CSV table of C-alpha atoms in Angstrom, one decimal:
chain,number,residue,atom,x,y,z
A,116,MET,CA,-7.9,-4.5,-28.5
A,117,LYS,CA,-10.0,-6.9,-26.0
A,118,GLN,CA,-6.8,-8.5,-24.6
A,119,GLN,CA,-5.4,-4.5,-23.8
A,120,SER,CA,-8.4,-4.0,-21.9
A,121,ASN,CA,-8.2,-7.6,-19.6
A,122,GLU,CA,-4.8,-6.5,-19.6
A,123,THR,CA,-5.9,-2.2,-18.1
A,124,LYS,CA,-8.7,-4.2,-15.9
A,125,PHE,CA,-5.4,-6.4,-13.9
A,126,PHE,CA,-2.6,-3.5,-13.5
A,127,PHE,CA,-4.8,-1.2,-11.8
A,128,GLY,CA,-7.6,-3.8,-9.7
A,129,SER,CA,-10.3,-1.9,-10.1
A,130,PHE,CA,-11.9,1.2,-12.0
A,131,GLY,CA,-13.0,4.3,-9.6
A,132,GLU,CA,-9.1,4.0,-7.8
A,133,ALA,CA,-8.2,6.7,-9.5
A,134,ASP,CA,-10.0,8.6,-7.1
A,135,GLU,CA,-9.3,7.7,-4.7
A,136,CYS,CA,-4.9,7.0,-4.7
A,137,LEU,CA,-5.2,10.9,-5.4
A,138,PHE,CA,-5.8,11.6,-2.1
A,139,ASP,CA,-3.6,8.7,-0.5
A,140,TYR,CA,-0.5,9.9,-3.1
A,141,LEU,CA,-1.7,13.9,-2.1
A,142,HIS,CA,-1.7,13.0,1.2
A,143,ALA,CA,1.5,10.3,1.9
A,144,GLU,CA,3.0,13.9,0.0
A,145,VAL,CA,1.8,16.0,2.1
A,146,VAL,CA,3.0,13.9,5.4
A,147,ASN,CA,7.0,13.8,3.5
A,148,TYR,CA,7.0,17.7,3.0
A,149,VAL,CA,5.9,18.8,6.4
A,150,ILE,CA,7.9,16.2,7.6
A,151,GLY,CA,10.9,16.8,5.7
A,152,GLN,CA,10.5,20.6,6.8
A,153,ASN,CA,11.5,20.5,10.2
A,154,SER,CA,14.5,18.9,10.8
A,155,ILE,CA,14.8,19.8,14.7
A,156,VAL,CA,13.5,16.3,16.4
A,157,LYS,CA,12.5,17.2,20.1
A,158,ASP,CA,12.5,14.2,22.4
A,159,GLY,CA,11.9,11.8,19.8
A,160,ASP,CA,8.5,13.6,18.4
A,161,GLU,CA,8.6,14.9,15.4
A,162,ASP,CA,5.9,18.6,14.7
A,163,ILE,CA,2.8,17.6,13.3
A,164,SER,CA,0.5,19.9,14.0
A,165,LYS,CA,0.9,21.7,10.7
A,166,LEU,CA,-0.7,18.7,9.6
A,167,GLU,CA,-2.8,19.0,12.0
A,168,TRP,CA,-3.9,22.3,11.0
A,169,MET,CA,-4.2,21.4,7.8
A,170,GLY,CA,-7.5,18.6,8.5
A,171,PHE,CA,-8.8,20.8,10.7
A,172,ALA,CA,-9.0,23.6,7.7
A,173,VAL,CA,-10.6,20.5,5.2
A,174,GLY,CA,-12.7,19.3,8.3
A,175,TYR,CA,-14.2,22.6,8.2
A,176,ARG,CA,-14.6,23.0,4.7
A,177,VAL,CA,-15.7,18.8,4.3
A,178,ILE,CA,-18.3,19.5,6.3
A,179,GLU,CA,-20.4,22.5,4.6
A,180,ARG,CA,-20.6,20.2,2.0
A,181,LEU,CA,-21.3,16.5,3.2
A,182,THR,CA,-24.6,18.0,5.1
A,183,ARG,CA,-26.3,20.2,2.8
A,184,GLU,CA,-29.1,17.9,2.9
A,185,TRP,CA,-29.6,17.2,6.7
A,186,VAL,CA,-32.1,18.3,8.4
A,187,ARG,CA,-30.8,19.7,11.9
A,188,PHE,CA,-28.7,17.7,14.6
A,189,LYS,CA,-30.6,16.4,17.7
A,190,ASP,CA,-27.4,17.2,19.9
A,191,GLU,CA,-24.2,16.4,20.2
A,192,LEU,CA,-24.3,12.1,19.7
A,193,ASP,CA,-25.7,12.9,16.5
A,194,MET,CA,-23.7,15.0,14.9
A,195,ILE,CA,-21.2,12.0,16.4
A,196,LYS,CA,-22.9,9.3,14.7
A,197,PHE,CA,-22.3,10.8,11.4
A,198,ILE,CA,-19.3,11.6,11.8
A,199,CYS,CA,-19.2,8.2,12.4
A,200,THR,CA,-20.7,7.1,9.5
A,201,ASP,CA,-22.0,9.2,6.8
A,202,PHE,CA,-18.7,10.8,7.1
A,203,TRP,CA,-16.3,7.8,7.9
A,204,SER,CA,-17.5,6.3,4.6
A,205,SER,CA,-17.3,9.5,2.1
A,206,LEU,CA,-14.3,10.4,2.6
A,207,TYR,CA,-12.2,6.7,3.5
A,208,GLN,CA,-15.0,4.0,2.1
A,209,LYS,CA,-15.9,2.5,5.4
A,210,GLN,CA,-17.2,3.4,8.7
A,211,ILE,CA,-16.6,3.4,12.2
A,212,ASP,CA,-15.9,0.0,13.6
A,213,ASN,CA,-17.0,0.9,17.2
A,214,LEU,CA,-17.4,4.0,19.0
A,215,LYS,CA,-17.6,4.2,22.9
A,216,THR,CA,-19.0,7.8,25.5
A,217,ASN,CA,-18.9,8.1,28.1
A,218,HIS,CA,-22.0,10.8,28.2
A,219,HIS,CA,-19.7,13.2,29.7
A,220,GLY,CA,-17.9,14.7,26.3
A,221,THR,CA,-15.5,11.9,25.7
A,222,TYR,CA,-16.3,9.5,22.7
A,223,VAL,CA,-14.5,6.6,21.5
A,224,LEU,CA,-14.2,6.0,17.6
A,225,GLN,CA,-12.2,3.0,16.7
A,226,ASP,CA,-11.6,2.6,13.2
A,227,ASN,CA,-10.4,-1.1,12.4
A,228,ALA,CA,-8.6,-0.8,9.6
A,229,PHE,CA,-7.8,2.5,9.3
A,230,ARG,CA,-7.4,3.2,5.4
A,231,LEU,CA,-4.7,5.1,5.7
A,232,LEU,CA,-2.6,3.1,7.8
A,233,SER,CA,-3.6,-0.5,6.4
A,234,ASN,CA,-1.3,-0.4,3.4
A,235,ILE,CA,1.8,0.1,6.2
A,236,SER,CA,2.4,-3.0,8.6
A,237,GLY,CA,0.5,-5.3,10.6
A,238,ASN,CA,2.3,-5.4,13.2
A,239,GLU,CA,4.7,-3.3,14.6
A,240,GLN,CA,6.6,-2.1,11.9
A,241,TYR,CA,6.4,1.3,10.9
A,242,LEU,CA,4.3,2.6,14.7
A,243,LYS,CA,6.7,5.1,16.3
A,244,GLU,CA,6.0,6.4,12.2
A,245,SER,CA,3.1,6.2,11.9
A,246,PRO,CA,1.4,9.6,14.6
A,247,ARG,CA,2.7,11.7,11.3
A,248,LEU,CA,-1.0,9.9,9.4
A,249,LEU,CA,-2.9,10.3,11.4
A,250,ALA,CA,-2.8,13.8,12.2
A,251,PHE,CA,-4.3,14.8,9.4
A,252,THR,CA,-7.1,12.8,9.9
A,253,CYS,CA,-7.4,14.3,13.8
A,254,GLY,CA,-7.5,18.0,12.3
A,255,LEU,CA,-9.6,17.2,9.8
A,256,LEU,CA,-12.6,15.6,12.7
A,257,ARG,CA,-11.2,18.2,14.4
A,258,GLY,CA,-12.9,20.9,11.6
A,259,SER,CA,-15.4,20.3,11.2
A,260,LEU,CA,-17.0,19.1,14.4
A,261,ALA,CA,-16.2,22.6,15.4
A,262,ASN,CA,-18.3,23.5,12.2
A,263,LEU,CA,-20.8,22.0,14.0
A,264,GLY,CA,-20.2,24.0,16.4
A,265,ILE,CA,-17.9,21.3,19.1
A,266,VAL,CA,-15.0,23.1,20.3
A,267,SER,CA,-13.6,19.6,21.1
A,268,VAL,CA,-9.2,17.8,21.5
A,269,VAL,CA,-8.8,15.2,19.3
A,270,LYS,CA,-5.8,12.4,20.0
A,271,ALA,CA,-5.3,10.0,18.6
A,272,GLU,CA,-3.9,5.4,19.6
A,273,ILE,CA,-2.3,3.2,18.4
A,274,SER,CA,-1.9,-0.5,19.5
A,275,CYS,CA,-1.4,-2.4,16.7
A,276,LEU,CA,-1.6,-1.4,13.3
A,277,PRO,CA,-3.9,-1.1,11.3
A,278,SER,CA,-6.4,0.4,14.0
A,279,CYS,CA,-6.6,3.4,15.8
A,280,LYS,CA,-9.1,4.7,17.9
A,281,PHE,CA,-9.5,8.7,17.8
A,282,HIS,CA,-10.3,10.5,21.4
A,283,VAL,CA,-12.4,13.3,21.2
A,284,GLU,CA,-12.7,15.1,23.8
A,285,VAL,CA,-15.5,17.8,24.4
A,286,GLN,CA,-13.7,21.3,26.3
A,287,ARG,CA,-17.3,22.8,27.8
A,288,VAL,CA,-16.9,26.3,27.9
B,99,MET,CA,4.5,-28.0,-10.1
B,100,THR,CA,6.8,-24.9,-8.3
B,101,ILE,CA,8.5,-22.4,-7.2
B,102,HIS,CA,11.7,-22.0,-6.6
B,103,ASN,CA,12.3,-17.9,-6.4
B,104,LEU,CA,11.6,-14.1,-7.6
B,105,TYR,CA,13.2,-11.1,-7.8
B,106,ILE,CA,12.3,-7.9,-7.9
B,107,PHE,CA,14.3,-5.3,-9.8
B,108,SER,CA,13.7,-2.0,-10.2
B,109,ARG,CA,14.5,0.8,-13.1
B,110,THR,CA,17.7,1.0,-12.3
B,111,GLY,CA,19.3,-2.7,-11.9
B,112,VAL,CA,18.8,-2.5,-7.5
B,113,LEU,CA,17.8,-5.6,-6.4
B,114,LEU,CA,14.4,-4.5,-4.6
B,115,HIS,CA,13.2,-8.0,-3.1
B,116,TYR,CA,15.0,-11.3,-3.5
B,117,ALA,CA,12.8,-14.3,-1.6
B,118,GLU,CA,12.9,-18.3,-2.3
B,119,TRP,CA,10.8,-20.9,-1.2
B,120,ASN,CA,11.9,-24.0,-2.9
B,121,ARG,CA,15.7,-23.7,-3.3
B,122,GLN,CA,18.2,-26.7,-3.3
B,123,ASN,CA,21.2,-25.1,-5.7
B,124,LYS,CA,22.4,-22.5,-3.6
B,125,SER,CA,24.8,-20.5,-6.0
B,126,GLY,CA,27.6,-20.0,-3.9
B,127,ILE,CA,28.0,-16.5,-4.4
B,128,THR,CA,26.7,-14.1,-1.9
B,129,ASN,CA,23.1,-12.4,-2.5
B,130,GLU,CA,24.5,-9.1,-4.2
B,131,GLU,CA,27.1,-11.2,-6.5
B,132,GLU,CA,23.6,-12.9,-7.8
B,133,SER,CA,21.2,-10.5,-8.1
B,134,LYS,CA,23.9,-8.3,-9.9
B,135,LEU,CA,24.6,-11.4,-12.3
B,136,MET,CA,21.1,-11.7,-12.7
B,137,TYR,CA,20.1,-8.4,-13.7
B,138,GLY,CA,22.6,-7.7,-16.4
B,139,MET,CA,22.6,-11.1,-17.9
B,140,LEU,CA,18.1,-10.2,-18.1
B,141,PHE,CA,19.6,-7.2,-19.8
B,142,SER,CA,22.1,-8.5,-21.5
B,143,ILE,CA,18.6,-11.1,-23.3
B,144,LYS,CA,17.2,-8.3,-23.2
B,145,SER,CA,18.7,-7.1,-25.8
B,146,PHE,CA,19.9,-9.7,-27.9
B,147,VAL,CA,15.8,-10.6,-28.5
B,148,ASN,CA,14.9,-6.5,-29.8
B,149,LYS,CA,18.0,-7.1,-31.9
B,150,ILE,CA,17.4,-10.4,-33.3
B,151,SER,CA,13.6,-10.0,-33.2
B,152,PRO,CA,13.0,-10.4,-37.5
B,153,LEU,CA,9.6,-8.7,-37.0
B,154,ASP,CA,8.6,-6.2,-34.0
B,155,PRO,CA,9.2,-7.3,-30.7
B,156,LYS,CA,6.0,-6.0,-29.1
B,157,GLU,CA,6.8,-7.5,-25.7
B,158,GLY,CA,10.4,-8.9,-26.2
B,159,PHE,CA,11.3,-11.4,-23.9
B,160,LEU,CA,9.4,-12.8,-21.8
B,161,TYR,CA,11.1,-16.9,-20.0
B,162,TYR,CA,13.6,-19.0,-20.8
B,163,LYS,CA,13.3,-23.0,-20.0
B,164,THR,CA,16.1,-25.8,-19.0
B,165,SER,CA,16.0,-28.6,-18.7
B,166,LYS,CA,15.2,-28.1,-15.1
B,167,TYR,CA,13.3,-24.8,-14.3
B,168,THR,CA,11.9,-22.4,-16.5
B,169,LEU,CA,12.0,-18.9,-15.8
B,170,HIS,CA,10.3,-16.3,-16.0
B,171,TYR,CA,9.9,-12.5,-16.4
B,172,LEU,CA,7.7,-9.7,-16.0
B,173,GLU,CA,9.0,-6.0,-17.2
B,174,THR,CA,6.2,-3.3,-16.6
B,175,PRO,CA,6.5,0.1,-18.6
B,176,THR,CA,8.2,1.5,-16.3
B,177,GLY,CA,11.1,-0.8,-16.0
B,178,LEU,CA,10.2,-2.7,-12.7
B,179,LYS,CA,11.1,-6.3,-13.4
B,180,PHE,CA,9.4,-9.3,-12.5
B,181,VAL,CA,11.8,-12.9,-12.4
B,182,LEU,CA,10.4,-15.9,-10.7
B,183,ASN,CA,11.6,-19.3,-11.1
B,184,THR,CA,9.5,-22.2,-11.7
B,185,ASP,CA,9.0,-25.6,-12.8
B,186,ASN,CA,8.2,-27.4,-16.1
B,187,GLN,CA,4.8,-28.2,-15.9
B,188,SER,CA,3.9,-24.7,-14.1
B,189,GLN,CA,1.2,-22.1,-16.3
B,190,ASN,CA,0.2,-18.9,-16.4
B,191,VAL,CA,2.7,-17.8,-14.7
B,192,ARG,CA,2.5,-14.9,-15.7
B,193,GLU,CA,-1.3,-13.9,-13.8
B,194,LEU,CA,0.8,-14.4,-11.3
B,195,LEU,CA,3.3,-12.4,-11.5
B,196,GLN,CA,0.6,-9.8,-13.0
B,197,GLN,CA,-1.4,-10.0,-9.6
B,198,LEU,CA,1.9,-9.2,-7.6
B,199,TYR,CA,2.5,-6.2,-9.4
B,200,SER,CA,-0.4,-4.3,-9.2
B,201,GLN,CA,-2.4,-6.7,-5.7
B,202,VAL,CA,0.8,-6.9,-3.3
B,203,TYR,CA,3.3,-4.4,-4.7
B,204,LEU,CA,1.3,-1.6,-6.0
B,205,GLU,CA,-0.3,-1.9,-2.5
B,206,TYR,CA,1.9,-2.5,-0.1
B,207,VAL,CA,5.1,0.1,-1.6
B,208,VAL,CA,3.3,1.7,-4.0
B,209,LYS,CA,0.9,3.1,-1.1
B,210,ASN,CA,3.2,2.8,1.4
B,211,PRO,CA,4.3,6.5,2.1
B,212,ILE,CA,7.0,5.3,4.6
B,213,CYS,CA,8.3,2.8,2.0
B,214,PRO,CA,10.9,5.2,-0.5
B,215,MET,CA,11.1,3.3,-3.5
B,216,ASN,CA,14.2,2.3,-6.1
B,217,GLU,CA,15.4,1.2,-2.9
B,218,PRO,CA,15.3,-2.1,-1.1
B,219,ILE,CA,11.9,-2.7,0.2
B,220,GLN,CA,11.4,-2.9,4.3
B,221,SER,CA,7.9,-3.6,4.6
B,222,GLU,CA,7.1,-6.7,6.9
B,223,LEU,CA,3.8,-6.0,5.6
B,224,PHE,CA,4.8,-6.6,2.1
B,225,LYS,CA,7.2,-9.4,2.7
B,226,LEU,CA,3.7,-11.5,3.8
B,227,LYS,CA,1.8,-10.5,1.3
B,228,VAL,CA,4.2,-12.0,-1.8
B,229,ASP,CA,4.7,-14.9,0.4
B,230,GLU,CA,1.2,-15.4,1.1
B,231,LEU,CA,-0.3,-14.8,-2.8
B,232,MET,CA,2.7,-17.5,-3.7
B,233,LYS,CA,2.0,-19.7,-1.7
B,234,LYS,CA,-2.2,-19.2,-2.6
B,235,SER,CA,-1.1,-20.4,-6.6
B,236,PRO,CA,-1.7,-23.4,-8.0
B,237,ILE,CA,1.8,-23.4,-8.9
B,238,PHE,CA,2.9,-23.6,-5.5
B,239,LEU,CA,3.0,-27.1,-4.3
B,240,ASN,CA,5.1,-28.1,-1.6
B,241,ARG,CA,6.7,-31.8,-2.3
B,242,SER,CA,10.5,-32.2,-1.9
B,243,LEU,CA,11.2,-33.5,-4.7
């Protein structure tokens, strides 16, 4: 019996991984489903706006629960900081590695080992396919900011896997 | 101690991955033919062992040994087959194969949505990690024989 429990540990690495990989596998399937749905590819770009909207809806709801025990945020930067630390670590088990801002509504969030990309490639391979893995997260950011009262445009940039940057541009009315 | 080569087969016998490190004797046939031959032999050994076993075979076939090398075999419940050829002195190869499965195959193939399952593995990162794991292992001692 003891032997068996050892073996289980071997196969699954660490305990409590099941909940993490559930999201990974579900996300992967959602991505593959959406990609498979649109057979028309225009100018070599895949239509990933559906994924982005899914992320938006999820982010909009998630932020509601994550902030329930928080006091009100001071300003915009405070909210972005919350996104970089608590929000990110509750979703991806790590914090954003680098945050840059021009103090005029543009923020660059850099993750050097993004969870959804870290198992894909360590070099240029799959660079073309990787935007589809980021669309959901872009929407997630946009949705959560929207529920905090910030209307924004979020874009992702990948130069070398598995690191990526999210550009958040706040739209001032 | 040395590691010679590695085969990973899917449940249906597709060669998912092949790597070699220290192989002096080439089989003289193409990789495809060789993998078919290998899979056929493993299949036969497995059913032979299960049939001939006087007791409950449990895990069944584990390894075989010749005067020159040992072939280690690990089959997961899903039918994935890991085959590693080493020399006769190597220890704990089974552990290494289990690591290969849980730390490399699961992480870099199963968790890679772009990598289709049950097809030859294209991912460069996977190949790199396999190489890393093998070279890190104490069994791997690159010395010319």
